[in-house]
């Protein structure tokens, strides 16, 4: 009996129950790199994981000669977003999807072989302690991390024995060591500001299960503050690592009257889906500008691609990250652990796959221009942001208005 047939026979008892428990998401790429960590698996776990790969992985991999001796070799063939999740990692994903996060509140990126803090979550321990974007991580609990990657740093933070974590950062020519207490943080994914000329500014930091309602609430607040419908809207998706597929689809639908939002294609039946917009545009056709950069990924790219392909928005900035795949969470064993497996590719309304390519802006803005238009400067108000840069944003809204009239 082949390995696949043996797996099917062994797993038939529970397959239908597990199949109903899939949770679809678009990986948040900037939290941790999704590589398949080395793990000791029992024969039963190997057979269960092989079954899922055979049934659901986006590509058909040869499994006929796979056993414990070459199992790791098979796992190395999976894409970087497929991963076995421990109980802690699975809880972290569900918490993030529900707008919660337990930690110290830093967003990091690998730059020139160093783990660099690019942002702190508002009101988080890191924010309150004064950690700044650009600080380089030096040590966690006095353990050197200068030559380590994000996965290693993340594991140190997750497995910290005590709730107080000693974080050492390098800032310009000096080092600072701060004691930060891990705590549960509510992730506010949406912030907004009313600009002059009746234009609104909306910043999305992620796509969780609350983001759709948060976007609608902020847009209503801006309309009330303006005293009339908004003249235009800027949606800032820079440094947005993504989130859930359902959130990306629902938010896209807010701005579309009709048309395709996104489609997904995979090997098993439920991986092939087509999402269309329902009638009703929350802005009644007012022009939209979407800002992206190289760190805008997954769900952020779905929103940008949907509005760009439907000629509903003008996309400005630099090309996005290029994550065009969808992952499913598949319970393993008793359900306290899971397999995060790439089960589909997604395609923009025009049929584009952006995997490894990203969304190409309609108007390219240099990184220098984007740095002048930092989120913090905009949210601080027009008095502190550079007036010429805000005028540039208004000109993009004018361009978007002309584009919409042509179509």
JSON list of C-alpha atoms in Angstrom, two decimals, residues 184-402:
[
{"chain": "A", "resi": 184, "resn": "UNK", "atom": "CA", "xyz": [-1.83, 42.00, 26.22]},
{"chain": "A", "resi": 185, "resn": "UNK", "atom": "CA", "xyz": [-2.18, 44.87, 23.77]},
{"chain": "A", "resi": 186, "resn": "UNK", "atom": "CA", "xyz": [-5.31, 45.73, 21.84]},
{"chain": "A", "resi": 187, "resn": "UNK", "atom": "CA", "xyz": [-4.26, 46.33, 18.25]},
{"chain": "A", "resi": 188, "resn": "UNK", "atom": "CA", "xyz": [-5.89, 49.47, 16.89]},
{"chain": "A", "resi": 189, "resn": "UNK", "atom": "CA", "xyz": [-5.63, 48.81, 13.17]},
{"chain": "A", "resi": 190, "resn": "UNK", "atom": "CA", "xyz": [-7.19, 52.09, 11.97]},
{"chain": "A", "resi": 191, "resn": "UNK", "atom": "CA", "xyz": [-6.42, 55.76, 12.59]},
{"chain": "A", "resi": 192, "resn": "UNK", "atom": "CA", "xyz": [-7.84, 58.77, 10.73]},
{"chain": "A", "resi": 193, "resn": "UNK", "atom": "CA", "xyz": [-7.56, 62.52, 10.29]},
{"chain": "A", "resi": 194, "resn": "UNK", "atom": "CA", "xyz": [-9.63, 65.16, 8.48]},
{"chain": "A", "resi": 195, "resn": "UNK", "atom": "CA", "xyz": [-7.40, 67.13, 6.09]},
{"chain": "A", "resi": 196, "resn": "UNK", "atom": "CA", "xyz": [-8.22, 70.49, 4.52]},
{"chain": "A", "resi": 197, "resn": "UNK", "atom": "CA", "xyz": [-10.55, 70.80, 1.52]},
{"chain": "A", "resi": 198, "resn": "UNK", "atom": "CA", "xyz": [-12.80, 68.11, 3.01]},
{"chain": "A", "resi": 199, "resn": "UNK", "atom": "CA", "xyz": [-10.40, 65.27, 2.29]},
{"chain": "A", "resi": 200, "resn": "UNK", "atom": "CA", "xyz": [-9.94, 62.38, 4.72]},
{"chain": "A", "resi": 201, "resn": "UNK", "atom": "CA", "xyz": [-6.82, 60.44, 5.69]},
{"chain": "A", "resi": 202, "resn": "UNK", "atom": "CA", "xyz": [-7.19, 56.81, 6.80]},
{"chain": "A", "resi": 203, "resn": "UNK", "atom": "CA", "xyz": [-4.24, 54.70, 7.96]},
{"chain": "A", "resi": 204, "resn": "UNK", "atom": "CA", "xyz": [-4.55, 50.90, 8.18]},
{"chain": "A", "resi": 205, "resn": "UNK", "atom": "CA", "xyz": [-1.83, 49.11, 10.13]},
{"chain": "A", "resi": 206, "resn": "UNK", "atom": "CA", "xyz": [-3.26, 45.61, 9.63]},
{"chain": "A", "resi": 207, "resn": "UNK", "atom": "CA", "xyz": [-6.32, 43.59, 8.69]},
{"chain": "A", "resi": 208, "resn": "UNK", "atom": "CA", "xyz": [-7.89, 41.79, 11.66]},
{"chain": "A", "resi": 209, "resn": "UNK", "atom": "CA", "xyz": [-11.44, 40.70, 12.43]},
{"chain": "A", "resi": 210, "resn": "UNK", "atom": "CA", "xyz": [-12.32, 44.18, 13.71]},
{"chain": "A", "resi": 211, "resn": "UNK", "atom": "CA", "xyz": [-10.79, 46.23, 10.89]},
{"chain": "A", "resi": 212, "resn": "UNK", "atom": "CA", "xyz": [-13.88, 46.37, 8.65]},
{"chain": "A", "resi": 213, "resn": "UNK", "atom": "CA", "xyz": [-16.01, 47.87, 11.42]},
{"chain": "A", "resi": 214, "resn": "UNK", "atom": "CA", "xyz": [-13.16, 50.20, 12.45]},
{"chain": "A", "resi": 215, "resn": "UNK", "atom": "CA", "xyz": [-12.81, 51.53, 8.88]},
{"chain": "A", "resi": 216, "resn": "UNK", "atom": "CA", "xyz": [-16.57, 52.14, 8.59]},
{"chain": "A", "resi": 217, "resn": "UNK", "atom": "CA", "xyz": [-16.62, 53.84, 12.00]},
{"chain": "A", "resi": 218, "resn": "UNK", "atom": "CA", "xyz": [-13.69, 56.14, 11.16]},
{"chain": "A", "resi": 219, "resn": "UNK", "atom": "CA", "xyz": [-15.19, 57.09, 7.80]},
{"chain": "A", "resi": 220, "resn": "UNK", "atom": "CA", "xyz": [-18.46, 57.99, 9.50]},
{"chain": "A", "resi": 221, "resn": "UNK", "atom": "CA", "xyz": [-16.55, 60.05, 12.08]},
{"chain": "A", "resi": 222, "resn": "UNK", "atom": "CA", "xyz": [-14.71, 61.93, 9.31]},
{"chain": "A", "resi": 223, "resn": "UNK", "atom": "CA", "xyz": [-17.98, 62.63, 7.49]},
{"chain": "A", "resi": 224, "resn": "UNK", "atom": "CA", "xyz": [-19.59, 64.03, 10.66]},
{"chain": "A", "resi": 225, "resn": "UNK", "atom": "CA", "xyz": [-16.50, 66.13, 11.42]},
{"chain": "A", "resi": 226, "resn": "UNK", "atom": "CA", "xyz": [-16.51, 67.48, 7.85]},
{"chain": "A", "resi": 227, "resn": "UNK", "atom": "CA", "xyz": [-20.21, 68.32, 8.03]},
{"chain": "A", "resi": 228, "resn": "UNK", "atom": "CA", "xyz": [-20.81, 66.81, 4.60]},
{"chain": "A", "resi": 229, "resn": "UNK", "atom": "CA", "xyz": [-19.61, 63.83, 2.53]},
{"chain": "A", "resi": 230, "resn": "UNK", "atom": "CA", "xyz": [-15.84, 63.63, 2.11]},
{"chain": "A", "resi": 231, "resn": "UNK", "atom": "CA", "xyz": [-14.42, 65.23, -1.03]},
{"chain": "A", "resi": 232, "resn": "UNK", "atom": "CA", "xyz": [-11.76, 62.53, -1.27]},
{"chain": "A", "resi": 233, "resn": "UNK", "atom": "CA", "xyz": [-9.89, 59.92, 0.77]},
{"chain": "A", "resi": 234, "resn": "UNK", "atom": "CA", "xyz": [-6.26, 58.88, 1.21]},
{"chain": "A", "resi": 235, "resn": "UNK", "atom": "CA", "xyz": [-5.83, 55.27, 2.39]},
{"chain": "A", "resi": 236, "resn": "UNK", "atom": "CA", "xyz": [-2.34, 54.73, 3.79]},
{"chain": "A", "resi": 237, "resn": "UNK", "atom": "CA", "xyz": [-1.26, 51.06, 3.55]},
{"chain": "A", "resi": 238, "resn": "UNK", "atom": "CA", "xyz": [2.48, 51.64, 4.00]},
{"chain": "A", "resi": 239, "resn": "UNK", "atom": "CA", "xyz": [4.17, 49.08, 6.26]},
{"chain": "A", "resi": 240, "resn": "UNK", "atom": "CA", "xyz": [0.89, 47.14, 6.48]},
{"chain": "A", "resi": 241, "resn": "UNK", "atom": "CA", "xyz": [1.86, 43.43, 6.69]},
{"chain": "A", "resi": 242, "resn": "UNK", "atom": "CA", "xyz": [-1.64, 42.11, 5.97]},
{"chain": "A", "resi": 243, "resn": "UNK", "atom": "CA", "xyz": [-4.03, 39.92, 7.92]},
{"chain": "A", "resi": 244, "resn": "UNK", "atom": "CA", "xyz": [-7.18, 37.96, 7.13]},
{"chain": "A", "resi": 245, "resn": "UNK", "atom": "CA", "xyz": [-8.67, 37.42, 3.68]},
{"chain": "A", "resi": 246, "resn": "UNK", "atom": "CA", "xyz": [-12.22, 38.12, 4.87]},
{"chain": "A", "resi": 247, "resn": "UNK", "atom": "CA", "xyz": [-11.20, 41.52, 6.23]},
{"chain": "A", "resi": 248, "resn": "UNK", "atom": "CA", "xyz": [-9.45, 42.47, 2.98]},
{"chain": "A", "resi": 249, "resn": "UNK", "atom": "CA", "xyz": [-12.53, 41.51, 0.94]},
{"chain": "A", "resi": 250, "resn": "UNK", "atom": "CA", "xyz": [-15.00, 43.31, 3.24]},
{"chain": "A", "resi": 251, "resn": "UNK", "atom": "CA", "xyz": [-12.99, 46.56, 3.31]},
{"chain": "A", "resi": 252, "resn": "UNK", "atom": "CA", "xyz": [-12.52, 46.50, -0.47]},
{"chain": "A", "resi": 253, "resn": "UNK", "atom": "CA", "xyz": [-16.29, 46.08, -0.87]},
{"chain": "A", "resi": 254, "resn": "UNK", "atom": "CA", "xyz": [-16.88, 49.31, 1.06]},
{"chain": "A", "resi": 255, "resn": "UNK", "atom": "CA", "xyz": [-15.53, 51.34, -1.84]},
{"chain": "A", "resi": 256, "resn": "UNK", "atom": "CA", "xyz": [-16.87, 49.33, -4.80]},
{"chain": "A", "resi": 257, "resn": "UNK", "atom": "CA", "xyz": [-20.34, 49.28, -6.37]},
{"chain": "A", "resi": 258, "resn": "UNK", "atom": "CA", "xyz": [-19.70, 46.19, -8.48]},
{"chain": "A", "resi": 259, "resn": "UNK", "atom": "CA", "xyz": [-16.95, 44.04, -9.96]},
{"chain": "A", "resi": 260, "resn": "UNK", "atom": "CA", "xyz": [-14.49, 41.41, -8.84]},
{"chain": "A", "resi": 261, "resn": "UNK", "atom": "CA", "xyz": [-12.54, 41.99, -5.65]},
{"chain": "A", "resi": 262, "resn": "UNK", "atom": "CA", "xyz": [-10.20, 38.98, -5.72]},
{"chain": "A", "resi": 263, "resn": "UNK", "atom": "CA", "xyz": [-10.19, 35.33, -6.75]},
{"chain": "A", "resi": 264, "resn": "UNK", "atom": "CA", "xyz": [-8.27, 32.38, -5.34]},
{"chain": "A", "resi": 265, "resn": "UNK", "atom": "CA", "xyz": [-7.08, 29.21, -7.05]},
{"chain": "A", "resi": 266, "resn": "UNK", "atom": "CA", "xyz": [-5.83, 25.99, -5.49]},
{"chain": "A", "resi": 267, "resn": "UNK", "atom": "CA", "xyz": [-5.93, 22.21, -5.90]},
{"chain": "A", "resi": 268, "resn": "UNK", "atom": "CA", "xyz": [-8.87, 21.35, -3.65]},
{"chain": "A", "resi": 269, "resn": "UNK", "atom": "CA", "xyz": [-12.43, 22.51, -4.29]},
{"chain": "A", "resi": 270, "resn": "UNK", "atom": "CA", "xyz": [-12.86, 25.10, -1.53]},
{"chain": "A", "resi": 271, "resn": "UNK", "atom": "CA", "xyz": [-9.56, 26.79, -2.42]},
{"chain": "A", "resi": 272, "resn": "UNK", "atom": "CA", "xyz": [-11.16, 28.09, -5.63]},
{"chain": "A", "resi": 273, "resn": "UNK", "atom": "CA", "xyz": [-13.26, 31.12, -4.80]},
{"chain": "A", "resi": 274, "resn": "UNK", "atom": "CA", "xyz": [-14.41, 34.32, -6.45]},
{"chain": "A", "resi": 275, "resn": "UNK", "atom": "CA", "xyz": [-15.29, 37.40, -4.40]},
{"chain": "A", "resi": 276, "resn": "UNK", "atom": "CA", "xyz": [-17.48, 40.12, -5.94]},
{"chain": "A", "resi": 277, "resn": "UNK", "atom": "CA", "xyz": [-18.48, 43.55, -4.67]},
{"chain": "A", "resi": 278, "resn": "UNK", "atom": "CA", "xyz": [-22.03, 44.26, -3.57]},
{"chain": "A", "resi": 279, "resn": "UNK", "atom": "CA", "xyz": [-23.82, 47.46, -4.58]},
{"chain": "A", "resi": 280, "resn": "UNK", "atom": "CA", "xyz": [-23.06, 50.47, -2.42]},
{"chain": "A", "resi": 281, "resn": "UNK", "atom": "CA", "xyz": [-19.98, 52.73, -2.32]},
{"chain": "A", "resi": 282, "resn": "UNK", "atom": "CA", "xyz": [-19.49, 54.31, 1.11]},
{"chain": "A", "resi": 283, "resn": "UNK", "atom": "CA", "xyz": [-17.86, 57.40, -0.51]},
{"chain": "A", "resi": 284, "resn": "UNK", "atom": "CA", "xyz": [-20.41, 57.74, -3.34]},
{"chain": "A", "resi": 285, "resn": "UNK", "atom": "CA", "xyz": [-17.65, 57.87, -5.94]},
{"chain": "A", "resi": 286, "resn": "UNK", "atom": "CA", "xyz": [-15.38, 60.41, -4.24]},
{"chain": "A", "resi": 287, "resn": "UNK", "atom": "CA", "xyz": [-11.77, 59.95, -5.42]},
{"chain": "A", "resi": 288, "resn": "UNK", "atom": "CA", "xyz": [-9.46, 57.61, -3.51]},
{"chain": "A", "resi": 289, "resn": "UNK", "atom": "CA", "xyz": [-5.65, 57.55, -3.33]},
{"chain": "A", "resi": 290, "resn": "UNK", "atom": "CA", "xyz": [-3.91, 54.48, -1.88]},
{"chain": "A", "resi": 291, "resn": "UNK", "atom": "CA", "xyz": [-0.35, 54.78, -0.55]},
{"chain": "A", "resi": 292, "resn": "UNK", "atom": "CA", "xyz": [1.87, 51.67, -0.59]},
{"chain": "A", "resi": 293, "resn": "UNK", "atom": "CA", "xyz": [5.52, 50.79, -0.11]},
{"chain": "A", "resi": 294, "resn": "UNK", "atom": "CA", "xyz": [7.75, 47.71, -0.18]},
{"chain": "A", "resi": 295, "resn": "UNK", "atom": "CA", "xyz": [6.33, 46.56, 3.18]},
{"chain": "A", "resi": 296, "resn": "UNK", "atom": "CA", "xyz": [2.68, 46.60, 2.08]},
{"chain": "A", "resi": 297, "resn": "UNK", "atom": "CA", "xyz": [1.76, 42.92, 1.79]},
{"chain": "A", "resi": 298, "resn": "UNK", "atom": "CA", "xyz": [-0.95, 40.28, 1.40]},
{"chain": "A", "resi": 299, "resn": "UNK", "atom": "CA", "xyz": [-4.31, 41.76, 2.52]},
{"chain": "A", "resi": 300, "resn": "UNK", "atom": "CA", "xyz": [-2.98, 45.28, 1.87]},
{"chain": "A", "resi": 301, "resn": "UNK", "atom": "CA", "xyz": [-2.13, 44.21, -1.68]},
{"chain": "A", "resi": 302, "resn": "UNK", "atom": "CA", "xyz": [-5.61, 42.73, -2.16]},
{"chain": "A", "resi": 303, "resn": "UNK", "atom": "CA", "xyz": [-7.21, 46.08, -1.25]},
{"chain": "A", "resi": 304, "resn": "UNK", "atom": "CA", "xyz": [-4.79, 48.07, -3.43]},
{"chain": "A", "resi": 305, "resn": "UNK", "atom": "CA", "xyz": [-5.17, 45.65, -6.35]},
{"chain": "A", "resi": 306, "resn": "UNK", "atom": "CA", "xyz": [-8.96, 45.52, -6.13]},
{"chain": "A", "resi": 307, "resn": "UNK", "atom": "CA", "xyz": [-9.39, 49.31, -6.20]},
{"chain": "A", "resi": 308, "resn": "UNK", "atom": "CA", "xyz": [-6.66, 49.80, -8.80]},
{"chain": "A", "resi": 309, "resn": "UNK", "atom": "CA", "xyz": [-8.01, 47.20, -11.26]},
{"chain": "A", "resi": 310, "resn": "UNK", "atom": "CA", "xyz": [-11.57, 48.47, -10.86]},
{"chain": "A", "resi": 311, "resn": "UNK", "atom": "CA", "xyz": [-10.37, 52.03, -11.61]},
{"chain": "A", "resi": 312, "resn": "UNK", "atom": "CA", "xyz": [-11.64, 53.08, -8.21]},
{"chain": "A", "resi": 313, "resn": "UNK", "atom": "CA", "xyz": [-8.38, 54.40, -6.78]},
{"chain": "A", "resi": 314, "resn": "UNK", "atom": "CA", "xyz": [-5.04, 55.83, -7.79]},
{"chain": "A", "resi": 315, "resn": "UNK", "atom": "CA", "xyz": [-2.16, 53.88, -6.21]},
{"chain": "A", "resi": 316, "resn": "UNK", "atom": "CA", "xyz": [0.96, 55.90, -5.33]},
{"chain": "A", "resi": 317, "resn": "UNK", "atom": "CA", "xyz": [4.27, 55.02, -3.67]},
{"chain": "A", "resi": 318, "resn": "UNK", "atom": "CA", "xyz": [6.75, 52.22, -4.36]},
{"chain": "A", "resi": 319, "resn": "UNK", "atom": "CA", "xyz": [6.02, 48.63, -5.51]},
{"chain": "A", "resi": 320, "resn": "UNK", "atom": "CA", "xyz": [4.54, 46.48, -2.75]},
{"chain": "A", "resi": 321, "resn": "UNK", "atom": "CA", "xyz": [6.00, 43.33, -1.17]},
{"chain": "A", "resi": 322, "resn": "UNK", "atom": "CA", "xyz": [4.48, 40.73, -3.50]},
{"chain": "A", "resi": 323, "resn": "UNK", "atom": "CA", "xyz": [2.81, 38.10, -1.33]},
{"chain": "A", "resi": 324, "resn": "UNK", "atom": "CA", "xyz": [0.13, 36.51, -3.48]},
{"chain": "A", "resi": 325, "resn": "UNK", "atom": "CA", "xyz": [-0.65, 33.33, -1.55]},
{"chain": "A", "resi": 326, "resn": "UNK", "atom": "CA", "xyz": [-3.33, 32.27, 0.91]},
{"chain": "A", "resi": 327, "resn": "UNK", "atom": "CA", "xyz": [-2.69, 30.07, 3.95]},
{"chain": "A", "resi": 328, "resn": "UNK", "atom": "CA", "xyz": [-5.12, 27.79, 5.78]},
{"chain": "A", "resi": 329, "resn": "UNK", "atom": "CA", "xyz": [-4.83, 26.78, 9.41]},
{"chain": "A", "resi": 330, "resn": "UNK", "atom": "CA", "xyz": [-5.32, 23.01, 9.62]},
{"chain": "A", "resi": 331, "resn": "UNK", "atom": "CA", "xyz": [-5.59, 21.48, 13.12]},
{"chain": "A", "resi": 332, "resn": "UNK", "atom": "CA", "xyz": [-3.05, 18.76, 13.92]},
{"chain": "A", "resi": 333, "resn": "UNK", "atom": "CA", "xyz": [-3.44, 16.11, 16.60]},
{"chain": "A", "resi": 334, "resn": "UNK", "atom": "CA", "xyz": [-5.86, 17.19, 19.32]},
{"chain": "A", "resi": 335, "resn": "UNK", "atom": "CA", "xyz": [-6.24, 20.66, 17.80]},
{"chain": "A", "resi": 336, "resn": "UNK", "atom": "CA", "xyz": [-3.84, 22.58, 20.07]},
{"chain": "A", "resi": 337, "resn": "UNK", "atom": "CA", "xyz": [-1.28, 22.75, 17.26]},
{"chain": "A", "resi": 338, "resn": "UNK", "atom": "CA", "xyz": [-1.77, 23.32, 13.55]},
{"chain": "A", "resi": 339, "resn": "UNK", "atom": "CA", "xyz": [-0.28, 23.30, 10.11]},
{"chain": "A", "resi": 340, "resn": "UNK", "atom": "CA", "xyz": [-0.22, 26.70, 8.40]},
{"chain": "A", "resi": 341, "resn": "UNK", "atom": "CA", "xyz": [-0.25, 25.57, 4.80]},
{"chain": "A", "resi": 342, "resn": "UNK", "atom": "CA", "xyz": [-0.34, 27.54, 1.55]},
{"chain": "A", "resi": 343, "resn": "UNK", "atom": "CA", "xyz": [-3.50, 26.27, -0.12]},
{"chain": "A", "resi": 344, "resn": "UNK", "atom": "CA", "xyz": [-4.15, 28.84, -2.87]},
{"chain": "A", "resi": 345, "resn": "UNK", "atom": "CA", "xyz": [-2.78, 31.73, -4.91]},
{"chain": "A", "resi": 346, "resn": "UNK", "atom": "CA", "xyz": [-4.85, 34.87, -5.20]},
{"chain": "A", "resi": 347, "resn": "UNK", "atom": "CA", "xyz": [-5.42, 36.99, -8.28]},
{"chain": "A", "resi": 348, "resn": "UNK", "atom": "CA", "xyz": [-6.45, 40.61, -8.65]},
{"chain": "A", "resi": 349, "resn": "UNK", "atom": "CA", "xyz": [-9.62, 41.46, -10.64]},
{"chain": "A", "resi": 350, "resn": "UNK", "atom": "CA", "xyz": [-7.65, 41.69, -13.91]},
{"chain": "A", "resi": 351, "resn": "UNK", "atom": "CA", "xyz": [-6.21, 38.21, -13.31]},
{"chain": "A", "resi": 352, "resn": "UNK", "atom": "CA", "xyz": [-2.78, 39.34, -12.06]},
{"chain": "A", "resi": 353, "resn": "UNK", "atom": "CA", "xyz": [-0.79, 37.17, -9.70]},
{"chain": "A", "resi": 354, "resn": "UNK", "atom": "CA", "xyz": [1.41, 39.49, -7.65]},
{"chain": "A", "resi": 355, "resn": "UNK", "atom": "CA", "xyz": [3.47, 36.70, -6.05]},
{"chain": "A", "resi": 356, "resn": "UNK", "atom": "CA", "xyz": [7.07, 37.91, -5.95]},
{"chain": "A", "resi": 357, "resn": "UNK", "atom": "CA", "xyz": [6.13, 40.98, -8.02]},
{"chain": "A", "resi": 358, "resn": "UNK", "atom": "CA", "xyz": [3.85, 43.18, -5.97]},
{"chain": "A", "resi": 359, "resn": "UNK", "atom": "CA", "xyz": [1.44, 45.94, -6.92]},
{"chain": "A", "resi": 360, "resn": "UNK", "atom": "CA", "xyz": [2.95, 48.51, -9.28]},
{"chain": "A", "resi": 361, "resn": "UNK", "atom": "CA", "xyz": [1.86, 52.05, -8.33]},
{"chain": "A", "resi": 362, "resn": "UNK", "atom": "CA", "xyz": [0.17, 54.29, -10.89]},
{"chain": "A", "resi": 363, "resn": "UNK", "atom": "CA", "xyz": [2.47, 57.05, -9.67]},
{"chain": "A", "resi": 364, "resn": "UNK", "atom": "CA", "xyz": [5.93, 56.23, -8.31]},
{"chain": "A", "resi": 365, "resn": "UNK", "atom": "CA", "xyz": [7.03, 58.27, -5.29]},
{"chain": "A", "resi": 366, "resn": "UNK", "atom": "CA", "xyz": [10.64, 58.10, -4.18]},
{"chain": "A", "resi": 367, "resn": "UNK", "atom": "CA", "xyz": [11.48, 56.86, -0.71]},
{"chain": "A", "resi": 368, "resn": "UNK", "atom": "CA", "xyz": [12.65, 60.37, 0.13]},
{"chain": "A", "resi": 369, "resn": "UNK", "atom": "CA", "xyz": [9.23, 61.80, -0.73]},
{"chain": "A", "resi": 370, "resn": "UNK", "atom": "CA", "xyz": [7.52, 59.02, 1.22]},
{"chain": "A", "resi": 371, "resn": "UNK", "atom": "CA", "xyz": [9.71, 59.69, 4.26]},
{"chain": "A", "resi": 372, "resn": "UNK", "atom": "CA", "xyz": [8.50, 63.32, 4.29]},
{"chain": "A", "resi": 373, "resn": "UNK", "atom": "CA", "xyz": [4.96, 61.95, 4.28]},
{"chain": "A", "resi": 374, "resn": "UNK", "atom": "CA", "xyz": [5.47, 59.79, 7.36]},
{"chain": "A", "resi": 375, "resn": "UNK", "atom": "CA", "xyz": [2.33, 58.54, 9.10]},
{"chain": "A", "resi": 376, "resn": "UNK", "atom": "CA", "xyz": [3.34, 60.17, 12.35]},
{"chain": "A", "resi": 377, "resn": "UNK", "atom": "CA", "xyz": [3.83, 63.56, 10.65]},
{"chain": "A", "resi": 378, "resn": "UNK", "atom": "CA", "xyz": [0.43, 63.38, 8.99]},
{"chain": "A", "resi": 379, "resn": "UNK", "atom": "CA", "xyz": [-1.35, 62.25, 12.16]},
{"chain": "A", "resi": 380, "resn": "UNK", "atom": "CA", "xyz": [0.34, 65.05, 14.12]},
{"chain": "A", "resi": 381, "resn": "UNK", "atom": "CA", "xyz": [-1.65, 67.51, 12.02]},
{"chain": "A", "resi": 382, "resn": "UNK", "atom": "CA", "xyz": [-1.07, 69.75, 9.07]},
{"chain": "A", "resi": 383, "resn": "UNK", "atom": "CA", "xyz": [0.84, 72.31, 11.11]},
{"chain": "A", "resi": 384, "resn": "UNK", "atom": "CA", "xyz": [3.74, 69.94, 11.74]},
{"chain": "A", "resi": 385, "resn": "UNK", "atom": "CA", "xyz": [3.64, 68.08, 8.42]},
{"chain": "A", "resi": 386, "resn": "UNK", "atom": "CA", "xyz": [5.30, 69.70, 5.44]},
{"chain": "A", "resi": 387, "resn": "UNK", "atom": "CA", "xyz": [2.72, 71.79, 3.63]},
{"chain": "A", "resi": 388, "resn": "UNK", "atom": "CA", "xyz": [4.20, 71.10, 0.21]},
{"chain": "A", "resi": 389, "resn": "UNK", "atom": "CA", "xyz": [3.89, 67.35, 0.79]},
{"chain": "A", "resi": 390, "resn": "UNK", "atom": "CA", "xyz": [0.26, 67.65, 1.89]},
{"chain": "A", "resi": 391, "resn": "UNK", "atom": "CA", "xyz": [-0.34, 69.74, -1.22]},
{"chain": "A", "resi": 392, "resn": "UNK", "atom": "CA", "xyz": [1.15, 66.86, -3.22]},
{"chain": "A", "resi": 393, "resn": "UNK", "atom": "CA", "xyz": [-1.39, 64.50, -1.63]},
{"chain": "A", "resi": 394, "resn": "UNK", "atom": "CA", "xyz": [-4.18, 66.86, -2.65]},
{"chain": "A", "resi": 395, "resn": "UNK", "atom": "CA", "xyz": [-2.83, 66.87, -6.21]},
{"chain": "A", "resi": 396, "resn": "UNK", "atom": "CA", "xyz": [-2.95, 63.08, -6.24]},
{"chain": "A", "resi": 397, "resn": "UNK", "atom": "CA", "xyz": [-6.59, 63.22, -5.18]},
{"chain": "A", "resi": 398, "resn": "UNK", "atom": "CA", "xyz": [-7.18, 65.58, -8.11]},
{"chain": "A", "resi": 399, "resn": "UNK", "atom": "CA", "xyz": [-5.46, 63.08, -10.42]},
{"chain": "A", "resi": 400, "resn": "UNK", "atom": "CA", "xyz": [-7.63, 60.31, -8.99]},
{"chain": "A", "resi": 401, "resn": "UNK", "atom": "CA", "xyz": [-10.77, 62.39, -9.59]},
{"chain": "A", "resi": 402, "resn": "UNK", "atom": "CA", "xyz": [-9.78, 62.85, -13.27]}
]
